């Protein structure tokens, strides 16, 4: 009998009607002769609401208590979904992360799954139960509840699919697949029938909101058959796999990410060790740096600019201010009015001219590029945030018609 893991996001279990709808999907899969493990997120905006509730009481709660609170959202969902399945006359059991064997490290709020001890899960599946597992949570070596970071239920589902050698892992959401661009902004975005793990990982990291990037990383590592599809329409979604689509598609998608800030350190000494000092300090503070640009030295000085996630900007600037004198910097500037627009596609590895086509599209739209970064399968530009939407449209339409 084959096993399918089906994951449902918060919007798919928003209210009683949606919970019953999900119960319909998983019981149909079960009745078709499959074993089913369902992974669910907290209903609707529950996680945000819980964060707000905490803030009302203590704006700076300990991470342990925060995880204790946030994990409650998924506890509600699993119980309600199990009740819905019972109502449809099928056997179900709900399990919290620790009951399902999710062992994590101790980084509260952003824990990593170390192993999944599947004995209990296997036993429940043997009893022919539909097993409903709380996403986004596990337990650490101190027996404390941990959470996996916002959007972490995708990762729970993929990890379970890997641990149980599932035939496939279906991620149900409120869109019907992965699109070439955000359909809310890019009107002629098209749905991709399939995409490679590497491309999906880039898209997820660069701002496409459909999958948690860690889940894609894990799917690639364990070769999990992943599919993104709608919980509201029963139509095929997007398959994420090792080798996708032989058809000639230069660009698989365009994204924008407004969660970025640019920091410039002006007039630092043009001597060895400056970049090392700056970036080792940021690394020690666990601040992730993305695009880096260093100017050519002139009169013994140079400028170094880089981007960070917006909520790390203030901390990065504070750290750099303590180094300012040592580096001889005249100024540290932080600009939060920036946006990163990217294109992704394995096709660009073998086709020259992709970058120039992207820059031409931006030029035609009158958009100035502040920074550029590339990898084998992506090109990103940093631009003024006011141009973010028009840049995304222009770039998307240059490659996808
Ligand atoms: N409920 C959690 C969140 O909103 C986890 C998830 O939805 O994947 O981030
Ligand atoms: Mg969610």
mmCIF file of C-alpha atoms and ligand atoms in Angstrom:
data_model
loop_
_atom_site.group_PDB
_atom_site.id
_atom_site.type_symbol
_atom_site.label_atom_id
_atom_site.label_comp_id
_atom_site.label_asym_id
_atom_site.label_seq_id
_atom_site.Cartn_x
_atom_site.Cartn_y
_atom_site.Cartn_z
ATOM 1 C CA UNK A 1 0.000 0.000 0.000
ATOM 2 C CA UNK A 2 1.481 3.347 -0.882
ATOM 3 C CA UNK A 3 1.774 6.215 1.522
ATOM 4 C CA UNK A 4 0.998 9.823 0.646
ATOM 5 C CA UNK A 5 1.807 12.835 2.812
ATOM 6 C CA UNK A 6 -0.642 15.710 2.299
ATOM 7 C CA UNK A 7 0.044 19.114 3.828
ATOM 8 C CA UNK A 8 -2.557 21.863 4.250
ATOM 9 C CA UNK A 9 -1.652 25.466 4.958
ATOM 10 C CA UNK A 10 -3.472 27.889 7.218
ATOM 11 C CA UNK A 11 -5.839 29.221 4.559
ATOM 12 C CA UNK A 12 -6.879 25.675 3.618
ATOM 13 C CA UNK A 13 -8.145 25.027 7.164
ATOM 14 C CA UNK A 14 -9.308 28.587 7.889
ATOM 15 C CA UNK A 15 -12.807 27.728 9.131
ATOM 16 C CA UNK A 16 -15.164 24.793 9.687
ATOM 17 C CA UNK A 17 -16.108 24.610 6.015
ATOM 18 C CA UNK A 18 -12.497 24.489 4.890
ATOM 19 C CA UNK A 19 -11.650 21.882 7.542
ATOM 20 C CA UNK A 20 -14.472 19.681 6.220
ATOM 21 C CA UNK A 21 -13.172 20.240 2.689
ATOM 22 C CA UNK A 22 -9.710 19.041 3.725
ATOM 23 C CA UNK A 23 -11.244 16.046 5.493
ATOM 24 C CA UNK A 24 -12.910 15.258 2.158
ATOM 25 C CA UNK A 25 -9.581 15.321 0.326
ATOM 26 C CA UNK A 26 -7.717 13.118 2.772
ATOM 27 C CA UNK A 27 -10.538 10.596 3.165
ATOM 28 C CA UNK A 28 -10.847 10.317 -0.632
ATOM 29 C CA UNK A 29 -7.111 9.618 -0.836
ATOM 30 C CA UNK A 30 -7.460 7.027 1.921
ATOM 31 C CA UNK A 31 -10.512 5.397 0.342
ATOM 32 C CA UNK A 32 -8.591 5.081 -2.919
ATOM 33 C CA UNK A 33 -6.376 2.604 -1.071
ATOM 34 C CA UNK A 34 -3.527 4.776 0.144
ATOM 35 C CA UNK A 35 -2.112 5.293 3.582
ATOM 36 C CA UNK A 36 -2.393 8.956 4.455
ATOM 37 C CA UNK A 37 -0.448 11.233 6.755
ATOM 38 C CA UNK A 38 -1.830 14.780 6.791
ATOM 39 C CA UNK A 39 0.241 17.673 8.111
ATOM 40 C CA UNK A 40 -1.588 20.866 9.021
ATOM 41 C CA UNK A 41 -0.764 24.472 9.821
ATOM 42 C CA UNK A 42 -2.594 26.701 12.264
ATOM 43 C CA UNK A 43 -5.960 28.001 11.045
ATOM 44 C CA UNK A 44 -5.917 31.262 9.057
ATOM 45 C CA UNK A 45 -4.046 34.011 10.871
ATOM 46 C CA UNK A 46 -3.843 32.127 14.167
ATOM 47 C CA UNK A 47 -0.054 32.267 14.392
ATOM 48 C CA UNK A 48 -0.012 36.036 13.836
ATOM 49 C CA UNK A 49 -2.807 36.431 16.382
ATOM 50 C CA UNK A 50 -0.845 34.442 18.952
ATOM 51 C CA UNK A 51 2.230 36.601 18.355
ATOM 52 C CA UNK A 52 0.040 39.645 18.921
ATOM 53 C CA UNK A 53 -1.377 38.177 22.134
ATOM 54 C CA UNK A 54 2.148 37.645 23.431
ATOM 55 C CA UNK A 55 3.117 41.198 22.538
ATOM 56 C CA UNK A 56 0.230 42.597 24.570
ATOM 57 C CA UNK A 57 1.661 40.933 27.643
ATOM 58 C CA UNK A 58 5.400 40.977 27.060
ATOM 59 C CA UNK A 59 6.964 42.414 23.905
ATOM 60 C CA UNK A 60 10.114 40.466 24.648
ATOM 61 C CA UNK A 61 9.104 36.970 25.745
ATOM 62 C CA UNK A 62 11.641 34.192 26.097
ATOM 63 C CA UNK A 63 11.946 32.060 23.001
ATOM 64 C CA UNK A 64 10.955 28.972 24.911
ATOM 65 C CA UNK A 65 7.632 30.435 26.016
ATOM 66 C CA UNK A 66 7.049 31.854 22.568
ATOM 67 C CA UNK A 67 7.324 28.365 21.073
ATOM 68 C CA UNK A 68 5.044 27.000 23.752
ATOM 69 C CA UNK A 69 2.474 29.563 22.666
ATOM 70 C CA UNK A 70 2.848 29.323 18.879
ATOM 71 C CA UNK A 71 2.709 25.527 18.822
ATOM 72 C CA UNK A 72 -0.830 25.781 20.198
ATOM 73 C CA UNK A 73 -2.145 26.962 16.813
ATOM 74 C CA UNK A 74 -1.352 23.660 15.132
ATOM 75 C CA UNK A 75 -2.751 21.712 18.089
ATOM 76 C CA UNK A 76 -6.162 23.213 17.382
ATOM 77 C CA UNK A 77 -5.998 22.340 13.680
ATOM 78 C CA UNK A 78 -5.045 18.695 14.108
ATOM 79 C CA UNK A 79 -7.798 18.024 16.625
ATOM 80 C CA UNK A 80 -10.460 19.718 14.487
ATOM 81 C CA UNK A 81 -9.351 17.914 11.350
ATOM 82 C CA UNK A 82 -9.391 14.555 13.132
ATOM 83 C CA UNK A 83 -12.948 15.287 14.296
ATOM 84 C CA UNK A 84 -13.914 16.178 10.742
ATOM 85 C CA UNK A 85 -12.505 12.878 9.452
ATOM 86 C CA UNK A 86 -14.377 10.975 12.174
ATOM 87 C CA UNK A 87 -17.539 12.717 11.082
ATOM 88 C CA UNK A 88 -16.992 11.398 7.561
ATOM 89 C CA UNK A 89 -16.842 7.924 9.058
ATOM 90 C CA UNK A 90 -13.128 7.235 8.653
ATOM 91 C CA UNK A 91 -10.591 6.392 11.388
ATOM 92 C CA UNK A 92 -8.225 9.205 12.346
ATOM 93 C CA UNK A 93 -5.756 10.091 15.043
ATOM 94 C CA UNK A 94 -4.137 13.476 15.622
ATOM 95 C CA UNK A 95 -0.555 13.786 16.861
ATOM 96 C CA UNK A 96 1.467 16.746 18.077
ATOM 97 C CA UNK A 97 5.031 17.121 16.843
ATOM 98 C CA UNK A 98 6.550 15.304 19.826
ATOM 99 C CA UNK A 99 4.046 12.449 19.563
ATOM 100 C CA UNK A 100 4.913 12.061 15.890
ATOM 101 C CA UNK A 101 8.592 11.753 16.843
ATOM 102 C CA UNK A 102 9.970 15.076 15.601
ATOM 103 C CA UNK A 103 13.283 15.571 17.425
ATOM 104 C CA UNK A 104 14.810 18.982 16.854
ATOM 105 C CA UNK A 105 17.795 20.972 17.992
ATOM 106 C CA UNK A 106 17.279 23.622 20.645
ATOM 107 C CA UNK A 107 17.082 26.771 18.543
ATOM 108 C CA UNK A 108 13.687 27.903 19.774
ATOM 109 C CA UNK A 109 11.730 29.740 17.107
ATOM 110 C CA UNK A 110 13.836 28.352 14.273
ATOM 111 C CA UNK A 111 14.602 24.770 15.216
ATOM 112 C CA UNK A 112 16.035 22.209 12.799
ATOM 113 C CA UNK A 113 14.661 18.701 12.607
ATOM 114 C CA UNK A 114 17.365 16.206 13.607
ATOM 115 C CA UNK A 115 15.420 12.956 13.261
ATOM 116 C CA UNK A 116 11.891 11.663 13.173
ATOM 117 C CA UNK A 117 11.332 8.584 15.291
ATOM 118 C CA UNK A 118 8.519 7.002 13.356
ATOM 119 C CA UNK A 119 7.463 4.103 15.631
ATOM 120 C CA UNK A 120 4.252 5.709 16.812
ATOM 121 C CA UNK A 121 3.393 6.928 13.313
ATOM 122 C CA UNK A 122 3.989 3.460 11.863
ATOM 123 C CA UNK A 123 1.868 1.869 14.547
ATOM 124 C CA UNK A 124 -1.018 4.225 13.833
ATOM 125 C CA UNK A 125 -0.717 3.604 10.098
ATOM 126 C CA UNK A 126 -0.719 -0.162 10.749
ATOM 127 C CA UNK A 127 -4.048 0.305 12.531
ATOM 128 C CA UNK A 128 -5.287 1.825 9.269
ATOM 129 C CA UNK A 129 -5.682 5.280 10.783
ATOM 130 C CA UNK A 130 -5.439 8.490 8.836
ATOM 131 C CA UNK A 131 -2.680 10.170 10.835
ATOM 132 C CA UNK A 132 -2.944 13.922 11.282
ATOM 133 C CA UNK A 133 0.255 15.592 12.417
ATOM 134 C CA UNK A 134 0.787 19.115 13.730
ATOM 135 C CA UNK A 135 3.198 20.925 11.425
ATOM 136 C CA UNK A 136 5.821 23.461 12.445
ATOM 137 C CA UNK A 137 6.789 21.809 15.740
ATOM 138 C CA UNK A 138 8.965 19.264 17.481
ATOM 139 C CA UNK A 139 10.650 18.592 20.774
ATOM 140 C CA UNK A 140 14.256 19.176 21.840
ATOM 141 C CA UNK A 141 16.579 17.208 24.119
ATOM 142 C CA UNK A 142 15.182 19.018 27.160
ATOM 143 C CA UNK A 143 11.665 17.764 26.293
ATOM 144 C CA UNK A 144 10.657 21.304 25.428
ATOM 145 C CA UNK A 145 8.421 22.135 22.495
ATOM 146 C CA UNK A 146 10.191 23.917 19.633
ATOM 147 C CA UNK A 147 8.923 25.507 16.428
ATOM 148 C CA UNK A 148 10.594 25.400 13.022
ATOM 149 C CA UNK A 149 10.335 29.036 11.887
ATOM 150 C CA UNK A 150 7.479 30.794 10.087
ATOM 151 C CA UNK A 151 6.066 28.693 7.281
ATOM 152 C CA UNK A 152 7.737 25.619 8.762
ATOM 153 C CA UNK A 153 4.859 23.178 8.199
ATOM 154 C CA UNK A 154 6.043 22.588 4.635
ATOM 155 C CA UNK A 155 9.305 21.357 6.089
ATOM 156 C CA UNK A 156 7.460 19.116 8.564
ATOM 157 C CA UNK A 157 5.599 17.519 5.670
ATOM 158 C CA UNK A 158 8.654 16.950 3.493
ATOM 159 C CA UNK A 159 10.627 15.570 6.440
ATOM 160 C CA UNK A 160 7.819 13.111 7.156
ATOM 161 C CA UNK A 161 7.619 12.080 3.518
ATOM 162 C CA UNK A 162 11.366 11.398 3.572
ATOM 163 C CA UNK A 163 11.298 9.548 6.904
ATOM 164 C CA UNK A 164 8.376 7.344 5.842
ATOM 165 C CA UNK A 165 9.586 6.894 2.229
ATOM 166 C CA UNK A 166 6.257 8.244 1.024
ATOM 167 C CA UNK A 167 5.296 7.897 -2.628
ATOM 168 C CA UNK A 168 4.670 11.627 -2.758
ATOM 169 C CA UNK A 169 4.329 14.757 -0.694
ATOM 170 C CA UNK A 170 1.475 17.004 -1.753
ATOM 171 C CA UNK A 171 1.489 20.588 -0.504
ATOM 172 C CA UNK A 172 -2.063 21.948 -0.694
ATOM 173 C CA UNK A 173 -2.492 25.700 -0.639
ATOM 174 C CA UNK A 174 -4.804 28.461 -1.834
ATOM 175 C CA UNK A 175 -3.066 28.815 -5.196
ATOM 176 C CA UNK A 176 -3.124 25.965 -7.679
ATOM 177 C CA UNK A 177 0.615 25.689 -8.254
ATOM 178 C CA UNK A 178 3.838 27.570 -8.834
ATOM 179 C CA UNK A 179 3.518 30.479 -11.261
ATOM 180 C CA UNK A 180 6.108 32.288 -13.340
ATOM 181 C CA UNK A 181 5.323 35.416 -11.332
ATOM 182 C CA UNK A 182 3.015 36.513 -8.535
ATOM 183 C CA UNK A 183 -0.384 36.442 -10.329
ATOM 184 C CA UNK A 184 -1.598 39.328 -8.156
ATOM 185 C CA UNK A 185 0.985 41.588 -9.807
ATOM 186 C CA UNK A 186 1.875 39.896 -13.068
ATOM 187 C CA UNK A 187 -1.361 39.464 -14.966
ATOM 188 C CA UNK A 188 -0.047 37.079 -17.603
ATOM 189 C CA UNK A 189 1.819 34.797 -15.212
ATOM 190 C CA UNK A 190 1.482 31.144 -16.150
ATOM 191 C CA UNK A 191 1.370 28.014 -14.048
ATOM 192 C CA UNK A 192 4.381 25.721 -14.359
ATOM 193 C CA UNK A 193 3.552 22.024 -14.793
ATOM 194 C CA UNK A 194 6.924 21.223 -13.274
ATOM 195 C CA UNK A 195 10.073 22.820 -11.915
ATOM 196 C CA UNK A 196 13.422 21.488 -10.679
ATOM 197 C CA UNK A 197 14.403 21.469 -7.010
ATOM 198 C CA UNK A 198 17.208 23.946 -7.684
ATOM 199 C CA UNK A 199 14.960 26.402 -9.484
ATOM 200 C CA UNK A 200 12.258 26.083 -6.841
ATOM 201 C CA UNK A 201 14.821 26.638 -4.107
ATOM 202 C CA UNK A 202 15.977 29.863 -5.766
ATOM 203 C CA UNK A 203 12.396 31.059 -6.273
ATOM 204 C CA UNK A 204 11.457 30.262 -2.682
ATOM 205 C CA UNK A 205 14.543 32.027 -1.351
ATOM 206 C CA UNK A 206 14.069 35.037 -3.620
ATOM 207 C CA UNK A 207 10.552 35.834 -2.509
ATOM 208 C CA UNK A 208 8.076 33.407 -4.109
ATOM 209 C CA UNK A 209 5.780 32.653 -1.221
ATOM 210 C CA UNK A 210 4.525 29.237 -2.177
ATOM 211 C CA UNK A 211 7.021 26.953 -0.408
ATOM 212 C CA UNK A 212 9.292 27.297 2.607
ATOM 213 C CA UNK A 213 12.821 27.170 1.189
ATOM 214 C CA UNK A 214 14.055 24.668 3.770
ATOM 215 C CA UNK A 215 11.371 22.247 2.631
ATOM 216 C CA UNK A 216 12.683 22.398 -0.933
ATOM 217 C CA UNK A 217 16.243 21.873 0.258
ATOM 218 C CA UNK A 218 15.104 18.800 2.129
ATOM 219 C CA UNK A 219 13.028 17.493 -0.776
ATOM 220 C CA UNK A 220 16.107 17.698 -2.979
ATOM 221 C CA UNK A 221 18.332 16.013 -0.432
ATOM 222 C CA UNK A 222 15.977 13.050 0.024
ATOM 223 C CA UNK A 223 14.561 13.072 -3.490
ATOM 224 C CA UNK A 224 10.978 13.507 -2.296
ATOM 225 C CA UNK A 225 8.328 13.741 -5.033
ATOM 226 C CA UNK A 226 6.821 17.090 -4.235
ATOM 227 C CA UNK A 227 3.681 18.613 -5.684
ATOM 228 C CA UNK A 228 2.112 22.019 -5.000
ATOM 229 C CA UNK A 229 -1.632 22.089 -5.608
ATOM 230 C CA UNK A 230 -4.892 23.743 -4.653
ATOM 231 C CA UNK A 231 -7.072 22.539 -1.808
ATOM 232 C CA UNK A 232 -10.063 24.245 -3.423
ATOM 233 C CA UNK A 233 -9.897 22.962 -6.991
ATOM 234 C CA UNK A 234 -9.086 19.396 -7.807
ATOM 235 C CA UNK A 235 -6.748 20.018 -10.731
ATOM 236 C CA UNK A 236 -3.097 19.091 -11.275
ATOM 237 C CA UNK A 237 -0.602 21.450 -9.647
ATOM 238 C CA UNK A 238 3.144 21.915 -10.093
ATOM 239 C CA UNK A 239 5.543 19.002 -9.653
ATOM 240 C CA UNK A 240 8.920 19.760 -8.075
ATOM 241 C CA UNK A 241 11.596 17.240 -9.005
ATOM 242 C CA UNK A 242 15.244 16.724 -9.913
ATOM 243 C CA UNK A 243 15.017 17.209 -13.662
ATOM 244 C CA UNK A 244 12.118 19.271 -14.862
ATOM 245 C CA UNK A 245 10.815 20.070 -18.289
ATOM 246 C CA UNK A 246 12.935 19.449 -21.322
ATOM 247 C CA UNK A 247 11.006 22.066 -23.230
ATOM 248 C CA UNK A 248 12.975 25.219 -23.871
ATOM 249 C CA UNK A 249 12.046 27.588 -21.110
ATOM 250 C CA UNK A 250 14.796 30.078 -20.502
ATOM 251 C CA UNK A 251 13.286 31.556 -17.378
ATOM 252 C CA UNK A 252 11.140 29.625 -14.940
ATOM 253 C CA UNK A 253 9.978 32.630 -12.989
ATOM 254 C CA UNK A 254 10.477 36.182 -11.758
ATOM 255 C CA UNK A 255 10.192 37.280 -8.134
ATOM 256 C CA UNK A 256 10.541 40.333 -6.002
ATOM 257 C CA UNK A 257 11.490 40.589 -2.380
ATOM 258 C CA UNK A 258 10.861 43.774 -0.425
ATOM 259 C CA UNK A 259 12.249 42.362 2.797
ATOM 260 C CA UNK A 260 15.662 43.812 2.124
ATOM 261 C CA UNK A 261 17.793 46.781 3.170
ATOM 262 C CA UNK A 262 21.020 48.101 1.675
ATOM 263 C CA UNK A 263 23.878 49.152 3.919
ATOM 264 C CA UNK A 264 26.823 51.142 2.593
ATOM 265 C CA UNK A 265 30.065 51.701 4.442
ATOM 266 C CA UNK A 266 31.658 54.723 2.850
ATOM 267 C CA UNK A 267 35.357 55.581 2.656
ATOM 268 C CA UNK A 268 36.902 52.568 4.359
ATOM 269 C CA UNK A 269 40.676 52.073 4.079
ATOM 270 C CA UNK A 270 41.728 50.273 0.888
ATOM 271 C CA UNK A 271 43.890 47.686 2.646
ATOM 272 C CA UNK A 272 43.693 43.902 3.115
ATOM 273 C CA UNK A 273 41.376 42.576 5.809
ATOM 274 C CA UNK A 274 38.639 45.220 5.672
ATOM 275 C CA UNK A 275 35.961 43.019 4.118
ATOM 276 C CA UNK A 276 36.998 40.198 6.404
ATOM 277 C CA UNK A 277 36.524 42.369 9.482
ATOM 278 C CA UNK A 278 33.114 43.598 8.390
ATOM 279 C CA UNK A 279 31.619 40.300 7.332
ATOM 280 C CA UNK A 280 33.100 38.169 10.099
ATOM 281 C CA UNK A 281 31.522 40.524 12.608
ATOM 282 C CA UNK A 282 28.125 40.201 10.920
ATOM 283 C CA UNK A 283 28.501 36.427 10.669
ATOM 284 C CA UNK A 284 29.289 36.231 14.376
ATOM 285 C CA UNK A 285 25.981 38.016 14.984
ATOM 286 C CA UNK A 286 24.248 35.521 12.641
ATOM 287 C CA UNK A 287 23.286 38.306 10.235
ATOM 288 C CA UNK A 288 22.928 36.911 6.741
ATOM 289 C CA UNK A 289 24.415 39.041 3.999
ATOM 290 C CA UNK A 290 23.178 38.786 0.443
ATOM 291 C CA UNK A 291 24.406 40.958 -2.454
ATOM 292 C CA UNK A 292 27.858 42.497 -1.849
ATOM 293 C CA UNK A 293 29.406 45.261 -3.901
ATOM 294 C CA UNK A 294 32.817 46.845 -3.386
ATOM 295 C CA UNK A 295 33.899 49.908 -5.301
ATOM 296 C CA UNK A 296 37.305 50.290 -6.910
ATOM 297 C CA UNK A 297 39.759 51.945 -4.517
ATOM 298 C CA UNK A 298 40.509 55.608 -5.045
ATOM 299 C CA UNK A 299 42.842 57.813 -2.948
ATOM 300 C CA UNK A 300 43.394 54.900 -0.604
ATOM 301 C CA UNK A 301 39.731 54.430 0.226
ATOM 302 C CA UNK A 302 36.801 52.408 -1.075
ATOM 303 C CA UNK A 303 33.108 51.812 -0.348
ATOM 304 C CA UNK A 304 31.507 48.501 0.535
ATOM 305 C CA UNK A 305 27.760 47.968 0.158
ATOM 306 C CA UNK A 306 25.658 44.920 0.893
ATOM 307 C CA UNK A 307 22.089 43.862 1.565
ATOM 308 C CA UNK A 308 20.524 42.190 4.595
ATOM 309 C CA UNK A 309 16.980 41.234 5.581
ATOM 310 C CA UNK A 310 15.165 44.379 6.682
ATOM 311 C CA UNK A 311 14.712 43.357 10.287
ATOM 312 C CA UNK A 312 18.454 42.774 10.620
ATOM 313 C CA UNK A 313 19.362 46.211 9.277
ATOM 314 C CA UNK A 314 19.333 48.106 12.573
ATOM 315 C CA UNK A 315 21.448 45.488 14.313
ATOM 316 C CA UNK A 316 23.912 45.404 11.396
ATOM 317 C CA UNK A 317 24.319 49.175 11.477
ATOM 318 C CA UNK A 318 24.832 49.134 15.247
ATOM 319 C CA UNK A 319 27.549 46.478 14.907
ATOM 320 C CA UNK A 320 29.281 48.378 12.109
ATOM 321 C CA UNK A 321 29.246 51.589 14.090
ATOM 322 C CA UNK A 322 31.441 49.921 16.681
ATOM 323 C CA UNK A 323 33.943 49.144 13.869
ATOM 324 C CA UNK A 324 33.682 52.514 12.177
ATOM 325 C CA UNK A 325 36.881 54.024 13.529
ATOM 326 C CA UNK A 326 38.934 50.886 13.064
ATOM 327 C CA UNK A 327 37.871 50.748 9.391
ATOM 328 C CA UNK A 328 38.364 54.456 8.866
ATOM 329 C CA UNK A 329 34.806 54.705 7.504
ATOM 330 C CA UNK A 330 33.415 58.198 7.047
ATOM 331 C CA UNK A 331 29.781 57.142 6.941
ATOM 332 C CA UNK A 332 27.454 54.169 7.349
ATOM 333 C CA UNK A 333 24.256 54.532 5.359
ATOM 334 C CA UNK A 334 21.185 52.304 5.554
ATOM 335 C CA UNK A 335 18.493 52.415 2.874
ATOM 336 C CA UNK A 336 15.312 50.445 3.524
ATOM 337 C CA UNK A 337 13.541 51.712 0.415
ATOM 338 C CA UNK A 338 14.894 49.012 -1.835
ATOM 339 C CA UNK A 339 13.559 45.878 -3.474
ATOM 340 C CA UNK A 340 15.248 42.865 -5.015
ATOM 341 C CA UNK A 341 13.895 41.637 -8.322
ATOM 342 C CA UNK A 342 15.161 38.320 -9.650
ATOM 343 C CA UNK A 343 14.785 35.911 -12.521
ATOM 344 C CA UNK A 344 15.380 32.183 -12.128
ATOM 345 C CA UNK A 345 15.864 29.442 -14.690
ATOM 346 C CA UNK A 346 18.243 26.564 -15.331
ATOM 347 C CA UNK A 347 18.075 27.508 -19.020
ATOM 348 C CA UNK A 348 20.277 30.563 -18.480
ATOM 349 C CA UNK A 349 23.255 28.324 -17.722
ATOM 350 C CA UNK A 350 23.548 27.445 -21.389
ATOM 351 C CA UNK A 351 22.117 30.566 -23.024
ATOM 352 C CA UNK A 352 24.095 33.791 -23.236
ATOM 353 C CA UNK A 353 22.295 37.115 -23.303
ATOM 354 C CA UNK A 354 19.831 36.488 -20.481
ATOM 355 C CA UNK A 355 21.325 39.180 -18.257
ATOM 356 C CA UNK A 356 21.396 41.749 -21.050
ATOM 357 C CA UNK A 357 17.764 41.001 -21.888
ATOM 358 C CA UNK A 358 16.803 41.575 -18.258
ATOM 359 C CA UNK A 359 18.748 44.838 -18.038
ATOM 360 C CA UNK A 360 17.232 46.004 -21.329
ATOM 361 C CA UNK A 361 13.730 45.407 -19.970
ATOM 362 C CA UNK A 362 14.565 47.494 -16.898
ATOM 363 C CA UNK A 363 16.109 50.224 -19.044
ATOM 364 C CA UNK A 364 12.993 50.344 -21.245
ATOM 365 C CA UNK A 365 10.908 50.771 -18.097
ATOM 366 C CA UNK A 366 13.187 53.611 -16.931
ATOM 367 C CA UNK A 367 14.366 51.723 -13.854
ATOM 368 C CA UNK A 368 17.802 52.282 -12.356
ATOM 369 C CA UNK A 369 19.803 49.293 -11.103
ATOM 370 C CA UNK A 370 21.688 49.809 -7.828
ATOM 371 C CA UNK A 371 23.317 46.411 -7.450
ATOM 372 C CA UNK A 372 23.500 43.146 -9.385
ATOM 373 C CA UNK A 373 24.209 39.607 -8.297
ATOM 374 C CA UNK A 374 24.198 36.368 -10.246
ATOM 375 C CA UNK A 375 24.510 32.621 -9.828
ATOM 376 C CA UNK A 376 24.339 29.869 -12.450
ATOM 377 C CA UNK A 377 20.561 29.888 -12.465
ATOM 378 C CA UNK A 378 19.502 33.329 -11.209
ATOM 379 C CA UNK A 379 20.080 37.034 -11.689
ATOM 380 C CA UNK A 380 19.021 39.557 -9.048
ATOM 381 C CA UNK A 381 18.995 43.317 -9.173
ATOM 382 C CA UNK A 382 18.482 45.763 -6.368
ATOM 383 C CA UNK A 383 16.267 48.727 -7.252
ATOM 384 C CA UNK A 384 14.263 51.494 -5.609
ATOM 385 C CA UNK A 385 11.203 50.070 -3.880
ATOM 386 C CA UNK A 386 8.900 52.439 -5.753
ATOM 387 C CA UNK A 387 9.810 50.607 -8.975
ATOM 388 C CA UNK A 388 9.336 47.150 -7.510
ATOM 389 C CA UNK A 389 6.064 46.190 -9.198
ATOM 390 C CA UNK A 390 6.807 47.741 -12.565
ATOM 391 C CA UNK A 391 10.227 46.066 -12.579
ATOM 392 C CA UNK A 392 8.712 42.680 -11.829
ATOM 393 C CA UNK A 393 6.187 43.074 -14.648
ATOM 394 C CA UNK A 394 8.764 44.354 -17.117
ATOM 395 C CA UNK A 395 11.235 41.580 -16.414
ATOM 396 C CA UNK A 396 8.591 38.853 -16.401
ATOM 397 C CA UNK A 397 7.104 40.001 -19.685
ATOM 398 C CA UNK A 398 10.498 40.175 -21.360
ATOM 399 C CA UNK A 399 10.893 36.423 -20.952
ATOM 400 C CA UNK A 400 7.394 34.980 -20.711
ATOM 401 C CA UNK A 401 4.703 35.808 -23.196
HETATM 402 N N1 LIG B 1 1.585 28.324 11.452
HETATM 403 C C1 LIG B 1 2.957 28.583 11.157
HETATM 404 C C2 LIG B 1 3.090 29.946 10.495
HETATM 405 O O1 LIG B 1 2.099 30.611 10.263
HETATM 406 C C3 LIG B 1 3.597 27.523 10.338
HETATM 407 C C4 LIG B 1 3.047 27.369 8.941
HETATM 408 O O2 LIG B 1 1.997 27.878 8.606
HETATM 409 O O3 LIG B 1 3.695 26.672 8.151
HETATM 410 O O4 LIG B 1 4.186 30.362 10.215
HETATM 411 MG MG1 LIG B 2 1.479 29.327 6.897
#
